[in-house]
């Protein structure tokens, strides 16, 4: 299980059901690799691009072992796959992304302890195991704040925003479900993220910094280049590099930040996998996120990343489809990608659009003038 170069004809495994797997499989096939996909849903569109399809639960160790032993290398395309599953696969094949970083980021307490060890700015927080803990912690953290389970992946249903004291009682319905953190709400002007790749020797390659916008905790818009000063971009990359240097990880990953009005940067999260904000690099740079990720893992030379064209990416949700039809026949600088998820896997994004223009202001004007995404709000 060494780190030898892989060539066309070798076998790459992809585990997961998200939209990242679709593009990853397509890119791997274009580069000449045989692709085996392990998915939990037989309707997963990633399976359509697989040479070999395996459908099974992540708890099915026999199927997982069979999958791993067929592959020269396995990739996970989402940070939501259990670190325990990845650690099990590592017994039978190479998984260069590893399981250690997943283990850190899937537990909010471990993640924050890691950031504190790196001396990186994070939102003030407290560990919560009872309703009384919430009352005590609010006195030091202040309003507004948000209660979140330490395990990620539950979504808004296990979170509670606390804007005033009377909101604390609402936490009683979820507080008995496990350990939580209470985190201060950081007022910010922009959300920024940087996608980068780290090779086997620890060398880093950065994509341009992205300005992102969210709707109901889901990424909706990503624009490059971000409308920030050069010193802010340099600091984002410096901090991200420091963070990644403390991880055991090979491949592409995202580090996201809040930028406050005063110019302070607070780290929001690490995504040790492909992230959909990186779809914007399909057109914005001279190499896509997916190809650079694959090049890193199979030990091809990495592309010297350059911005080719200012670009924006907006996600297409089911409620956007009718309005998108109008733009379909009007816009000659909009580029569409659809995921073809079956009804059994909804709700999922329908796809995304890449918008090209001379600068980020024109990109925003094009998107906003349609009225399709008027309800974009901060996460």
Short mmCIF file of C-alpha atoms in Angstrom, two decimals:
data_model
loop_
_atom_site.label_atom_id
_atom_site.label_comp_id
_atom_site.label_asym_id
_atom_site.label_seq_id
_atom_site.Cartn_x
_atom_site.Cartn_y
_atom_site.Cartn_z
CA UNK A 1 0.00 0.00 0.00
CA UNK A 2 2.77 2.44 -0.91
CA UNK A 3 2.35 5.80 -2.56
CA UNK A 4 3.29 4.69 -6.07
CA UNK A 5 2.07 6.50 -9.17
CA UNK A 6 -1.21 5.22 -10.64
CA UNK A 7 -1.73 5.13 -14.40
CA UNK A 8 -4.66 4.88 -16.84
CA UNK A 9 -6.15 1.40 -16.49
CA UNK A 10 -5.62 1.30 -12.72
CA UNK A 11 -8.70 1.13 -10.51
CA UNK A 12 -10.00 4.00 -8.39
CA UNK A 13 -12.77 3.51 -5.86
CA UNK A 14 -15.29 6.20 -4.90
CA UNK A 15 -17.44 5.82 -1.80
CA UNK A 16 -20.50 8.01 -1.25
CA UNK A 17 -23.73 9.26 -2.82
CA UNK A 18 -23.31 13.04 -3.06
CA UNK A 19 -23.08 15.12 -6.23
CA UNK A 20 -19.30 15.34 -5.82
CA UNK A 21 -19.06 11.66 -6.67
CA UNK A 22 -20.69 12.22 -10.06
CA UNK A 23 -18.08 14.71 -11.20
CA UNK A 24 -15.26 12.75 -9.59
CA UNK A 25 -16.24 9.58 -11.43
CA UNK A 26 -16.57 11.42 -14.75
CA UNK A 27 -13.15 13.04 -14.34
CA UNK A 28 -11.50 9.76 -13.37
CA UNK A 29 -12.97 8.05 -16.44
CA UNK A 30 -11.75 10.88 -18.68
CA UNK A 31 -8.23 10.36 -17.30
CA UNK A 32 -8.43 6.69 -18.23
CA UNK A 33 -9.01 5.06 -14.86
CA UNK A 34 -11.36 2.20 -14.13
CA UNK A 35 -13.93 3.35 -11.55
CA UNK A 36 -15.68 1.31 -8.87
CA UNK A 37 -18.41 3.10 -6.91
CA UNK A 38 -19.77 2.07 -3.51
CA UNK A 39 -23.13 3.74 -2.88
CA UNK A 40 -25.87 3.21 -0.33
CA UNK A 41 -28.72 3.98 -2.74
CA UNK A 42 -29.18 2.03 -5.96
CA UNK A 43 -30.54 5.20 -7.58
CA UNK A 44 -27.34 7.17 -6.89
CA UNK A 45 -26.38 8.94 -10.14
CA UNK A 46 -22.70 8.34 -9.35
CA UNK A 47 -23.30 4.68 -10.18
CA UNK A 48 -24.14 5.61 -13.79
CA UNK A 49 -20.49 6.47 -14.43
CA UNK A 50 -19.04 3.42 -12.68
CA UNK A 51 -17.41 0.45 -14.39
CA UNK A 52 -18.35 -1.63 -11.35
CA UNK A 53 -21.30 -0.79 -9.09
CA UNK A 54 -21.58 -1.91 -5.46
CA UNK A 55 -24.68 -0.99 -3.46
CA UNK A 56 -24.61 -1.62 0.27
CA UNK A 57 -24.86 -0.09 3.71
CA UNK A 58 -21.82 1.50 5.30
CA UNK A 59 -22.22 -1.11 8.06
CA UNK A 60 -21.79 -4.05 5.64
CA UNK A 61 -18.18 -4.98 6.34
CA UNK A 62 -18.09 -7.84 3.85
CA UNK A 63 -19.14 -5.58 0.98
CA UNK A 64 -16.80 -2.82 2.12
CA UNK A 65 -13.86 -5.24 2.17
CA UNK A 66 -14.75 -6.59 -1.27
CA UNK A 67 -14.94 -3.02 -2.59
CA UNK A 68 -11.60 -2.01 -1.06
CA UNK A 69 -9.74 -5.09 -2.26
CA UNK A 70 -10.78 -4.41 -5.87
CA UNK A 71 -9.32 -0.88 -5.79
CA UNK A 72 -5.78 0.43 -6.12
CA UNK A 73 -6.95 3.51 -4.23
CA UNK A 74 -10.21 4.66 -2.60
CA UNK A 75 -11.51 8.24 -2.35
CA UNK A 76 -14.39 9.57 -0.27
CA UNK A 77 -16.25 12.47 -1.84
CA UNK A 78 -18.06 13.82 1.22
CA UNK A 79 -17.10 14.73 4.78
CA UNK A 80 -20.28 13.03 6.00
CA UNK A 81 -18.97 9.48 5.57
CA UNK A 82 -18.07 8.04 8.97
CA UNK A 83 -14.39 8.09 9.88
CA UNK A 84 -14.86 4.53 11.19
CA UNK A 85 -15.88 3.35 7.71
CA UNK A 86 -12.79 4.95 6.17
CA UNK A 87 -10.53 3.47 8.87
CA UNK A 88 -11.96 0.04 8.04
CA UNK A 89 -11.27 0.48 4.31
CA UNK A 90 -7.67 1.43 5.11
CA UNK A 91 -7.07 -2.11 6.32
CA UNK A 92 -7.43 -3.36 2.74
CA UNK A 93 -6.32 -0.56 0.39
CA UNK A 94 -4.91 2.96 0.19
CA UNK A 95 -7.16 5.83 1.25
CA UNK A 96 -4.81 8.83 0.96
CA UNK A 97 -7.31 11.26 2.48
CA UNK A 98 -7.18 9.13 5.62
CA UNK A 99 -9.63 8.89 8.50
CA UNK A 100 -7.90 11.09 11.11
CA UNK A 101 -9.08 14.44 9.74
CA UNK A 102 -12.63 13.13 9.35
CA UNK A 103 -12.57 12.04 12.98
CA UNK A 104 -11.61 15.57 14.04
CA UNK A 105 -14.14 17.49 11.94
CA UNK A 106 -17.09 15.16 12.60
CA UNK A 107 -16.92 16.05 16.32
CA UNK A 108 -17.36 19.77 17.00
CA UNK A 109 -15.49 19.56 20.32
CA UNK A 110 -12.48 17.83 18.74
CA UNK A 111 -12.55 20.33 15.88
CA UNK A 112 -12.53 23.32 18.22
CA UNK A 113 -9.80 21.80 20.37
CA UNK A 114 -7.73 21.41 17.20
CA UNK A 115 -8.30 25.08 16.24
CA UNK A 116 -7.38 26.21 19.74
CA UNK A 117 -4.20 24.15 19.59
CA UNK A 118 -3.36 25.91 16.31
CA UNK A 119 -4.11 29.31 17.96
CA UNK A 120 -6.73 30.13 15.30
CA UNK A 121 -9.64 32.53 15.95
CA UNK A 122 -12.93 30.71 16.52
CA UNK A 123 -16.30 31.76 17.91
CA UNK A 124 -16.49 31.57 21.73
CA UNK A 125 -18.23 28.36 22.83
CA UNK A 126 -19.10 26.18 25.81
CA UNK A 127 -19.80 22.46 26.24
CA UNK A 128 -23.43 21.74 27.12
CA UNK A 129 -24.92 18.62 28.70
CA UNK A 130 -27.95 20.10 30.48
CA UNK A 131 -30.39 22.99 30.23
CA UNK A 132 -28.77 24.57 33.28
CA UNK A 133 -25.47 24.63 31.36
CA UNK A 134 -27.15 26.74 28.68
CA UNK A 135 -28.35 29.33 31.20
CA UNK A 136 -24.87 29.56 32.72
CA UNK A 137 -22.99 29.68 29.39
CA UNK A 138 -25.18 32.41 27.89
CA UNK A 139 -24.05 34.79 30.63
CA UNK A 140 -20.50 34.70 29.24
CA UNK A 141 -21.15 33.99 25.55
CA UNK A 142 -24.01 36.46 25.16
CA UNK A 143 -26.82 36.75 22.60
CA UNK A 144 -27.31 35.69 19.88
CA UNK A 145 -25.82 32.22 20.06
CA UNK A 146 -26.63 28.79 18.68
CA UNK A 147 -26.88 25.37 20.30
CA UNK A 148 -25.44 22.56 18.14
CA UNK A 149 -24.85 18.83 18.74
CA UNK A 150 -21.18 17.89 18.83
CA UNK A 151 -21.81 15.33 16.07
CA UNK A 152 -22.30 16.93 12.67
CA UNK A 153 -24.77 15.87 10.01
CA UNK A 154 -28.07 16.33 11.85
CA UNK A 155 -28.92 19.63 10.16
CA UNK A 156 -31.08 22.43 11.61
CA UNK A 157 -33.53 20.05 13.34
CA UNK A 158 -31.04 19.47 16.19
CA UNK A 159 -29.98 23.13 16.48
CA UNK A 160 -31.53 26.05 18.29
CA UNK A 161 -30.78 29.74 17.78
CA UNK A 162 -30.99 31.67 21.05
CA UNK A 163 -31.65 35.38 20.63
CA UNK A 164 -33.10 36.10 24.08
CA UNK A 165 -33.52 34.36 27.43
CA UNK A 166 -36.99 33.03 26.65
CA UNK A 167 -35.50 31.05 23.73
CA UNK A 168 -33.46 28.91 26.14
CA UNK A 169 -36.54 26.92 27.17
CA UNK A 170 -36.88 25.75 23.55
CA UNK A 171 -33.63 23.80 24.00
CA UNK A 172 -35.34 21.40 26.41
CA UNK A 173 -36.73 19.33 23.52
CA UNK A 174 -33.28 18.44 22.17
CA UNK A 175 -30.90 18.76 25.12
CA UNK A 176 -31.41 15.14 26.25
CA UNK A 177 -30.24 13.77 22.89
CA UNK A 178 -26.53 14.07 23.69
CA UNK A 179 -23.68 16.51 24.23
CA UNK A 180 -23.89 19.95 22.60
CA UNK A 181 -21.87 23.09 22.19
CA UNK A 182 -23.25 26.58 22.65
CA UNK A 183 -21.49 28.88 20.20
CA UNK A 184 -21.52 32.65 19.88
CA UNK A 185 -22.98 34.03 16.66
CA UNK A 186 -20.21 35.94 14.88
CA UNK A 187 -21.46 39.08 13.07
CA UNK A 188 -19.71 39.04 9.72
CA UNK A 189 -19.58 40.92 6.43
CA UNK A 190 -18.56 38.05 4.17
CA UNK A 191 -18.08 34.32 4.16
CA UNK A 192 -14.90 33.22 2.44
CA UNK A 193 -13.43 29.85 1.65
CA UNK A 194 -10.26 28.54 0.10
CA UNK A 195 -9.96 25.18 -1.62
CA UNK A 196 -6.49 23.73 -1.71
CA UNK A 197 -4.73 20.47 -2.39
CA UNK A 198 -2.06 18.87 -0.27
CA UNK A 199 0.24 16.25 -1.77
CA UNK A 200 2.02 13.31 -0.15
CA UNK A 201 5.02 15.50 0.70
CA UNK A 202 2.91 18.21 2.34
CA UNK A 203 3.14 20.69 -0.55
CA UNK A 204 0.09 22.95 -0.92
CA UNK A 205 -1.58 24.34 -4.05
CA UNK A 206 -4.28 27.00 -3.60
CA UNK A 207 -7.28 27.87 -5.72
CA UNK A 208 -8.38 31.54 -5.64
CA UNK A 209 -10.34 32.56 -2.53
CA UNK A 210 -14.11 32.20 -2.96
CA UNK A 211 -16.85 34.48 -1.65
CA UNK A 212 -19.85 32.35 -0.64
CA UNK A 213 -23.48 32.88 0.31
CA UNK A 214 -25.80 30.41 2.01
CA UNK A 215 -29.51 29.75 2.22
CA UNK A 216 -30.83 27.67 5.12
CA UNK A 217 -27.39 26.24 5.89
CA UNK A 218 -26.83 25.13 2.29
CA UNK A 219 -24.37 26.73 -0.09
CA UNK A 220 -26.22 28.66 -2.78
CA UNK A 221 -23.65 30.95 -4.41
CA UNK A 222 -19.87 31.04 -4.89
CA UNK A 223 -17.97 33.79 -6.71
CA UNK A 224 -14.31 34.16 -7.68
CA UNK A 225 -12.33 36.22 -7.32
CA UNK A 226 -13.66 37.23 -3.91
CA UNK A 227 -14.18 40.97 -3.50
CA UNK A 228 -11.52 41.40 -0.81
CA UNK A 229 -8.24 43.24 -0.42
CA UNK A 230 -5.03 41.39 -1.42
CA UNK A 231 -3.80 41.33 2.19
CA UNK A 232 -7.03 39.59 3.28
CA UNK A 233 -6.64 36.95 0.55
CA UNK A 234 -3.03 36.41 1.61
CA UNK A 235 -4.08 36.01 5.25
CA UNK A 236 -6.86 33.56 4.37
CA UNK A 237 -4.36 31.38 2.53
CA UNK A 238 -1.76 31.70 5.29
CA UNK A 239 -4.23 30.63 7.99
CA UNK A 240 -5.59 27.80 5.84
CA UNK A 241 -2.05 26.59 5.20
CA UNK A 242 -1.29 26.56 8.93
CA UNK A 243 -4.46 24.60 9.63
CA UNK A 244 -3.83 22.01 6.93
CA UNK A 245 -0.21 21.59 8.01
CA UNK A 246 -1.53 20.17 11.28
CA UNK A 247 -3.61 17.49 9.55
CA UNK A 248 -2.85 14.05 8.15
CA UNK A 249 -4.55 14.49 4.81
CA UNK A 250 -3.80 14.19 1.08
CA UNK A 251 -6.09 15.63 -1.60
CA UNK A 252 -8.43 18.60 -1.99
CA UNK A 253 -10.15 20.20 0.97
CA UNK A 254 -11.88 23.43 1.95
CA UNK A 255 -11.22 25.80 4.84
CA UNK A 256 -14.00 28.36 5.40
CA UNK A 257 -13.86 31.67 7.27
CA UNK A 258 -16.02 34.54 8.50
CA UNK A 259 -14.68 38.02 7.70
CA UNK A 260 -15.93 40.68 10.15
CA UNK A 261 -16.42 44.39 9.54
CA UNK A 262 -13.20 45.11 11.45
CA UNK A 263 -11.26 42.79 9.15
CA UNK A 264 -10.86 39.91 11.60
CA UNK A 265 -11.00 36.34 10.30
CA UNK A 266 -12.66 33.52 12.23
CA UNK A 267 -12.39 29.97 10.98
CA UNK A 268 -15.81 28.45 10.34
CA UNK A 269 -14.95 24.86 9.45
CA UNK A 270 -12.73 22.42 7.59
CA UNK A 271 -14.21 20.18 4.91
CA UNK A 272 -11.70 17.35 4.33
CA UNK A 273 -13.24 16.37 1.00
CA UNK A 274 -14.49 17.99 -2.19
CA UNK A 275 -16.90 20.86 -1.53
CA UNK A 276 -19.53 22.19 -3.90
CA UNK A 277 -18.15 25.74 -3.65
CA UNK A 278 -15.36 24.36 -5.84
CA UNK A 279 -17.73 23.76 -8.76
CA UNK A 280 -17.00 27.37 -9.74
CA UNK A 281 -13.52 26.27 -10.85
CA UNK A 282 -15.00 24.30 -13.74
CA UNK A 283 -14.68 27.56 -15.70
CA UNK A 284 -12.81 30.01 -13.46
CA UNK A 285 -9.39 28.33 -13.45
CA UNK A 286 -7.15 26.34 -15.76
CA UNK A 287 -7.86 23.12 -13.85
CA UNK A 288 -10.99 21.92 -12.06
CA UNK A 289 -11.12 21.01 -8.39
CA UNK A 290 -11.88 17.41 -9.38
CA UNK A 291 -8.88 16.98 -11.68
CA UNK A 292 -6.46 18.63 -9.25
CA UNK A 293 -7.76 16.34 -6.49
CA UNK A 294 -7.23 13.26 -8.65
CA UNK A 295 -3.80 14.43 -9.77
CA UNK A 296 -2.81 14.77 -6.12
CA UNK A 297 -3.99 11.29 -5.15
CA UNK A 298 -2.49 9.38 -8.12
CA UNK A 299 0.80 11.33 -7.92
CA UNK A 300 0.55 13.19 -11.21
CA UNK A 301 2.25 16.62 -11.37
CA UNK A 302 -0.07 19.29 -9.99
CA UNK A 303 -1.25 22.08 -12.27
CA UNK A 304 0.01 25.58 -11.44
CA UNK A 305 -3.44 27.04 -10.71
CA UNK A 306 -4.31 30.29 -12.49
CA UNK A 307 -7.50 32.35 -12.63
CA UNK A 308 -8.68 32.30 -16.24
CA UNK A 309 -12.04 34.03 -15.94
CA UNK A 310 -14.12 35.65 -13.16
CA UNK A 311 -17.00 33.28 -12.49
CA UNK A 312 -19.96 32.70 -10.24
CA UNK A 313 -21.72 29.48 -9.34
CA UNK A 314 -25.33 29.20 -8.18
CA UNK A 315 -26.97 25.98 -7.06
CA UNK A 316 -30.20 24.92 -8.77
CA UNK A 317 -32.88 23.78 -6.34
CA UNK A 318 -36.14 22.09 -7.32
CA UNK A 319 -38.11 25.32 -6.82
CA UNK A 320 -35.83 27.11 -9.32
CA UNK A 321 -36.49 24.82 -12.29
CA UNK A 322 -39.36 26.73 -13.91
CA UNK A 323 -37.54 30.07 -13.62
CA UNK A 324 -34.34 28.55 -14.98
CA UNK A 325 -36.14 27.71 -18.23
CA UNK A 326 -36.31 31.42 -19.07
CA UNK A 327 -32.57 31.87 -18.57
CA UNK A 328 -31.92 28.70 -20.59
CA UNK A 329 -33.04 30.45 -23.78
CA UNK A 330 -31.58 33.88 -22.93
CA UNK A 331 -28.10 33.53 -21.47
CA UNK A 332 -25.18 32.56 -23.69
CA UNK A 333 -22.65 32.87 -20.86
CA UNK A 334 -24.40 30.53 -18.40
CA UNK A 335 -23.19 26.92 -18.24
CA UNK A 336 -25.44 24.23 -16.75
CA UNK A 337 -24.75 20.96 -14.94
CA UNK A 338 -27.59 18.71 -13.73
CA UNK A 339 -27.21 15.79 -11.32
CA UNK A 340 -30.26 13.63 -12.21
CA UNK A 341 -31.07 12.51 -8.67
CA UNK A 342 -33.98 10.05 -8.43
CA UNK A 343 -37.06 10.91 -6.38
CA UNK A 344 -35.94 8.47 -3.68
CA UNK A 345 -32.89 10.65 -2.92
CA UNK A 346 -34.65 14.03 -2.71
CA UNK A 347 -34.27 16.69 -1.49
CA UNK A 348 -30.96 17.29 -3.24
CA UNK A 349 -29.73 20.15 -5.42
CA UNK A 350 -30.85 19.69 -9.01
CA UNK A 351 -27.50 20.96 -10.29
CA UNK A 352 -25.60 24.21 -10.69
CA UNK A 353 -24.95 27.06 -13.11
CA UNK A 354 -21.62 28.73 -13.86
CA UNK A 355 -21.99 32.42 -14.77
CA UNK A 356 -19.13 34.17 -16.59
CA UNK A 357 -18.55 37.93 -16.76
CA UNK A 358 -15.82 40.58 -16.74
CA UNK A 359 -15.83 41.03 -12.95
CA UNK A 360 -17.53 39.89 -9.77
CA UNK A 361 -19.89 42.88 -9.70
CA UNK A 362 -21.26 42.02 -13.13
CA UNK A 363 -21.66 38.38 -12.07
CA UNK A 364 -23.70 39.41 -9.04
CA UNK A 365 -25.83 41.75 -11.15
CA UNK A 366 -26.60 38.98 -13.63
CA UNK A 367 -27.64 36.60 -10.87
CA UNK A 368 -29.66 39.17 -8.90
CA UNK A 369 -31.42 40.62 -11.95
CA UNK A 370 -33.19 37.30 -12.58
CA UNK A 371 -34.94 37.43 -9.19
CA UNK A 372 -34.55 33.65 -8.89
CA UNK A 373 -32.29 33.75 -5.84
CA UNK A 374 -33.70 36.88 -4.14
CA UNK A 375 -34.11 35.10 -0.81
CA UNK A 376 -30.42 34.37 -0.33
CA UNK A 377 -29.46 34.98 3.28
CA UNK A 378 -26.51 34.49 5.53
CA UNK A 379 -26.13 31.11 7.15
#
